[in-house]
Tab-separated table of C-alpha atoms in Angstrom:
chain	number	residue	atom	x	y	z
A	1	UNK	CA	-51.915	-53.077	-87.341
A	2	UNK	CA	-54.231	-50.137	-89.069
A	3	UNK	CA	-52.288	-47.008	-88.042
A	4	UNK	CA	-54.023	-43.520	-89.627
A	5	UNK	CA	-51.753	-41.461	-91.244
A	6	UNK	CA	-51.066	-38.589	-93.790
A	7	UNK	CA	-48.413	-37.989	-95.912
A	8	UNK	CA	-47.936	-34.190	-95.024
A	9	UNK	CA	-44.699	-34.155	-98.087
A	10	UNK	CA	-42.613	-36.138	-100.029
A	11	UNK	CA	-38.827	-35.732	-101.612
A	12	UNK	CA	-36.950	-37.991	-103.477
A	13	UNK	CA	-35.289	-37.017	-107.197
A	14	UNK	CA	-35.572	-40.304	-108.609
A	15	UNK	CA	-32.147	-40.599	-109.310
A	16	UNK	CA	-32.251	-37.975	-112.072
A	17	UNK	CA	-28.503	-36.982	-112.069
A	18	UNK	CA	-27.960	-32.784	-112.445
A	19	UNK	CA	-24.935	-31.541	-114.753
A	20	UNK	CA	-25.382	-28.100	-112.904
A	21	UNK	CA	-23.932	-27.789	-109.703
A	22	UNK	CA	-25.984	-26.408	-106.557
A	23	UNK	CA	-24.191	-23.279	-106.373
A	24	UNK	CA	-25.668	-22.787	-109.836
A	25	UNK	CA	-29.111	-23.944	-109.040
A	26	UNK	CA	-28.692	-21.223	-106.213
A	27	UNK	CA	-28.125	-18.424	-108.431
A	28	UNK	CA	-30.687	-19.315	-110.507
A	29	UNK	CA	-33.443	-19.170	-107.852
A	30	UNK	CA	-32.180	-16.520	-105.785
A	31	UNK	CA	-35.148	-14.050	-104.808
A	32	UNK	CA	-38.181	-15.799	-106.036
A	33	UNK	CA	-40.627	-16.631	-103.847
A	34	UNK	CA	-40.858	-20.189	-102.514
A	35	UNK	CA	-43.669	-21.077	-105.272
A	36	UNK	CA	-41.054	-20.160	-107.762
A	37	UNK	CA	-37.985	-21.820	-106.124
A	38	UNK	CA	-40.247	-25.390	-106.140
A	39	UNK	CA	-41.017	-24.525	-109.779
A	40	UNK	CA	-37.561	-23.736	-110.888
A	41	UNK	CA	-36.098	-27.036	-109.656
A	42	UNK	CA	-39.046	-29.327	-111.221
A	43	UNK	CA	-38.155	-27.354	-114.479
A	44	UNK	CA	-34.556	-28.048	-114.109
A	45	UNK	CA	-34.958	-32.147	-112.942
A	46	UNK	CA	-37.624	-32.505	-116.245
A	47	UNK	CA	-34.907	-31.090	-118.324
A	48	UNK	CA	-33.077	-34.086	-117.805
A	49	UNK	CA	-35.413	-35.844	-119.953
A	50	UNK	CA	-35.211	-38.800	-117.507
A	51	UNK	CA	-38.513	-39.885	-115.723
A	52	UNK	CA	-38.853	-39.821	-111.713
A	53	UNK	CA	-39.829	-43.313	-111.399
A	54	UNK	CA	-40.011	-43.148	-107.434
A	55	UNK	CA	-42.309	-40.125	-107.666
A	56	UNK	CA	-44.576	-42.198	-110.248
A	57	UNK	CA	-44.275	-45.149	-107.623
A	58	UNK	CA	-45.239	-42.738	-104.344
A	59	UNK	CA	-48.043	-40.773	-106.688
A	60	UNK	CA	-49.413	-44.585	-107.322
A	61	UNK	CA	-49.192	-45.666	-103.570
A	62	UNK	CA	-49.814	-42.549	-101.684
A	63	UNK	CA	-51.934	-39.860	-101.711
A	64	UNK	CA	-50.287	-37.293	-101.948
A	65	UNK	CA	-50.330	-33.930	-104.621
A	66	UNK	CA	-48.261	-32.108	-106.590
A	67	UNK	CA	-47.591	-29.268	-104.799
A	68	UNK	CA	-46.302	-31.777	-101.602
A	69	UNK	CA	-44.037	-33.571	-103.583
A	70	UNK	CA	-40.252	-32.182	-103.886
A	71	UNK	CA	-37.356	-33.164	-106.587
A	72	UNK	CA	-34.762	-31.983	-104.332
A	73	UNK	CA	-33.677	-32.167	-100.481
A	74	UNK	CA	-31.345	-29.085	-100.513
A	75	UNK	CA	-33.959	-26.892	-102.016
A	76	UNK	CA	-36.690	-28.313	-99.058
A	77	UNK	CA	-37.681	-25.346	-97.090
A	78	UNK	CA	-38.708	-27.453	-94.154
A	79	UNK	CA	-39.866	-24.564	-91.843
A	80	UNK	CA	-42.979	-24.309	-93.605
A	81	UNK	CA	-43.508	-28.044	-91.965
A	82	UNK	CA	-42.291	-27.073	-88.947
A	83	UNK	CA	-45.277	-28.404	-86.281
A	84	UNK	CA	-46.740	-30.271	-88.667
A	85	UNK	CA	-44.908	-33.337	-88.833
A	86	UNK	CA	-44.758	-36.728	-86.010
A	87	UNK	CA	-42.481	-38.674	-87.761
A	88	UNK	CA	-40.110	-37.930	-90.031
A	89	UNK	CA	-38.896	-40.675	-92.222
A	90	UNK	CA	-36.059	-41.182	-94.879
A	91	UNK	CA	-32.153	-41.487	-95.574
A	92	UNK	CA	-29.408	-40.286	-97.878
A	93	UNK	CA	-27.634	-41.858	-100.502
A	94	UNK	CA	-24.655	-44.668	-99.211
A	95	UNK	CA	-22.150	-43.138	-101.344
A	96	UNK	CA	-22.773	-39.563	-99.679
A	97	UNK	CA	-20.731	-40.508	-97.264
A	98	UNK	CA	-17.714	-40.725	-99.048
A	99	UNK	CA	-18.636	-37.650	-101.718
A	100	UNK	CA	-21.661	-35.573	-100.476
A	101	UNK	CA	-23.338	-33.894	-97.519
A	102	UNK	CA	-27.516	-34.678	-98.232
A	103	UNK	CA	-26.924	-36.306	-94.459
A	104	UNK	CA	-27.037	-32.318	-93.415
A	105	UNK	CA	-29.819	-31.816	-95.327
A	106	UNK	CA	-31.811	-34.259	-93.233
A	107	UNK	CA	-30.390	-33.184	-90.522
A	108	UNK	CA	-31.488	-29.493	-91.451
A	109	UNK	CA	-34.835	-30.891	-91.948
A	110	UNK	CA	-35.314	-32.519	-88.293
A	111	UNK	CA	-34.192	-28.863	-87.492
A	112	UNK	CA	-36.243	-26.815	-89.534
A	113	UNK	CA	-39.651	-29.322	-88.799
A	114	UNK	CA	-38.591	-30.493	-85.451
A	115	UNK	CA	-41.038	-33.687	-85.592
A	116	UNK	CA	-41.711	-35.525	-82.217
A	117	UNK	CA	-39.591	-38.699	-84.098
A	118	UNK	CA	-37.881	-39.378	-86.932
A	119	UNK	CA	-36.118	-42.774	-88.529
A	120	UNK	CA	-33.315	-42.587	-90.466
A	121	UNK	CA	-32.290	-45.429	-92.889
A	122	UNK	CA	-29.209	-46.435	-94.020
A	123	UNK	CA	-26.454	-48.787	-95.284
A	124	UNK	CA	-24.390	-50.809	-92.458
A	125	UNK	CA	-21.144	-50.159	-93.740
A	126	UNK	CA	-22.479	-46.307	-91.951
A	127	UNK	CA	-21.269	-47.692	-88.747
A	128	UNK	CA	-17.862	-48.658	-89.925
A	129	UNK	CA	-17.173	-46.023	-92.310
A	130	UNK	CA	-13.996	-43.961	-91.209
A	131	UNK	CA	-13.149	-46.268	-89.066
A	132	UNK	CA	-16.286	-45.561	-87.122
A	133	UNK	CA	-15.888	-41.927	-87.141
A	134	UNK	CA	-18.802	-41.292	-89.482
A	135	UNK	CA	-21.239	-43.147	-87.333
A	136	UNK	CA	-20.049	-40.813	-84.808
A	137	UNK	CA	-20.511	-37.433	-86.027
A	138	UNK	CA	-24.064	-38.882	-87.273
A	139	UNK	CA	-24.870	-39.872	-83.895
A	140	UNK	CA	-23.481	-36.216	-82.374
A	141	UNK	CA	-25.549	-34.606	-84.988
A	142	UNK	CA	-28.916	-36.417	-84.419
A	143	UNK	CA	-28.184	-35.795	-80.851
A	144	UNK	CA	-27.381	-32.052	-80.966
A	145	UNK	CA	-30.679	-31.395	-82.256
A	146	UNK	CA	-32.344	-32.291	-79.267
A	147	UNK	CA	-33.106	-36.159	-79.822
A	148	UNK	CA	-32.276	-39.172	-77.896
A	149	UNK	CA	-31.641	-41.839	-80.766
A	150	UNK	CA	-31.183	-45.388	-80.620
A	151	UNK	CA	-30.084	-47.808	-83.672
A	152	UNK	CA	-30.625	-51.186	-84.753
A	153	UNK	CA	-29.141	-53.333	-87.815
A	154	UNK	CA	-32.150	-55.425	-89.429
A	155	UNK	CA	-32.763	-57.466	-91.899
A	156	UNK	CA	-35.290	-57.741	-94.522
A	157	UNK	CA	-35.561	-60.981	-94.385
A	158	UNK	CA	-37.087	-61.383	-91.124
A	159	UNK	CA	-39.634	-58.853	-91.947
A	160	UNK	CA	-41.288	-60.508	-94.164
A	161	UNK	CA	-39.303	-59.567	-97.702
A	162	UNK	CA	-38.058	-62.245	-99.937
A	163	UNK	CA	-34.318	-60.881	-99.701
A	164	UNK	CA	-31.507	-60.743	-97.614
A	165	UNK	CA	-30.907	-57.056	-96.978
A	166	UNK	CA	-29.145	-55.575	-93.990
A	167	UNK	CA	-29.850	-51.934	-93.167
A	168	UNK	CA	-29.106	-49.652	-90.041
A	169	UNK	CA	-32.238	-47.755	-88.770
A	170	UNK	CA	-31.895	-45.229	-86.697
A	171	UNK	CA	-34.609	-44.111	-84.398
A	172	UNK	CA	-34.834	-40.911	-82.981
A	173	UNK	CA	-37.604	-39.721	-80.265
A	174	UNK	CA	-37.283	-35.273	-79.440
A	175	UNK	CA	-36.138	-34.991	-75.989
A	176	UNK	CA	-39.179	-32.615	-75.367
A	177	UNK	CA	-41.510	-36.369	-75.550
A	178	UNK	CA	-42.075	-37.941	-72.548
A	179	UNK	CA	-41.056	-41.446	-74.072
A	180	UNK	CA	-41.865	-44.851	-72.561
A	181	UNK	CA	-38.582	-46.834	-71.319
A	182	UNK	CA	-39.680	-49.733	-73.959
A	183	UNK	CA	-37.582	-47.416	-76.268
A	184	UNK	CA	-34.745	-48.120	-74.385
C-alpha cells in the first residue's frame, strides 16, 4: 500500500543524556521567543558532545528540515501544530514509567495538536506495571482528551521483522471522527 504523507515534525533526543535538570533548562529559556527556545535546547543537547544518531537516521529517511525537527518533547510547543496534524505517532521511554513523566508530554501534545488519531507505542510490561494501575491512568488519560482508544499487543515477528519483539500499540481515533465500526 502507497499511502501519501508528510512529515509535518519530528522529536526524538537521540538518547543524549542532560546533566541539567528541566527546571534549569526552564530558567534558561524563559522569555525568548519560540525561535530562541528551539535554539537554546539544540545548543544545550550539542553540548553534550554526543551525536543524535536517530535524528541522522530520520534526516536520511525522511524529508524533513531543520527547523521541524525537535531535541526535546517537554520543550515541544505543540499548539503551533495544532490543525495540522492526522496522525500523531510515537511513545515514551519504558523506564519512564517507573522514574519520569514524558507520557504527559505526549499526552500534552495530543492536547495541544488535537490530531484526528494518534498511536502510541510501548513496552508490554505497560499493561502490568503497578499492578495494572499504570495501564489505567494511561488509558483515563488518552480518554480524557476526547479519544476513544483501543490496544493491541503485536509482535514483530509477524510483521515481517526478523525478531521476536512484543510491543503494546495503542490506537486512538478523536471522538469528533465519525469512525467506521471495523475499529472496534
Amino acid at each position: 500500500m502507497n499511502i501519501e504523507y508528510e512529515i509535518v515534525f519530528a522529536c526524538d533526543n537521540g538518547e543524549r543524556y542532560l546533566d541539567i535538570d528541566q527546571k534549569s533548562i526552564k530558567k534558561q529559556i524563559k522569555g525568548l521567543s519560540e525561535e530562541e527556545k528551539e535554539k537554546k535546547i539544540r545548543e544545550i543537547y550539542d553540548a553534550t558532545g554526543k551525536e543524535n544518531n536517530v535524528k541522522k537516521s530520520y534526516f536520511a529517511n525522511y524529508d524533513i528540515t531543520e527547523d521541524r525537527w525537535y531535541e526535546d518533547i517537554r520543550f515541544l510547543n505543540g499548539k503551533k501544530y495544532k490543525g495540522q496534524v492526522d496522525l500523531l505517532v510515537g511513545g515514551s521511554p519504558c523506564q519512564s514509567f517507573s522514574r519520569g513523566t514524558l507520557f504527559y508530554d505526549y499526552a500534552r501534545l495530543i492536547k495541544e495538536i488535537q490530531p484526528k488519531a494518534f498511536i502510541f507505542e510501548n513496552v508490554t510490561g505497560l499493561l502490568n506495571h503497578d499492578d495494572g494501575k499504570t495501564w489505567n491512568v494511561i488509558k483515563d488519560v488518552f480518554e480524557n482528551l476526547n479519544y476513544h482508544i483501543k490496544f493491541k499487543v503485536m509482535d514483530a515477528q509477524f510483521y515481517g521483522l526478523p525478531q521476536m519483539r512484543k510491543r503494546v500499540f495503542v490506537v486512538g481515533i478523536n471522538n469528533n471522527i465519525d469512525y467506521k465500526k471495523e475499529f472496534e
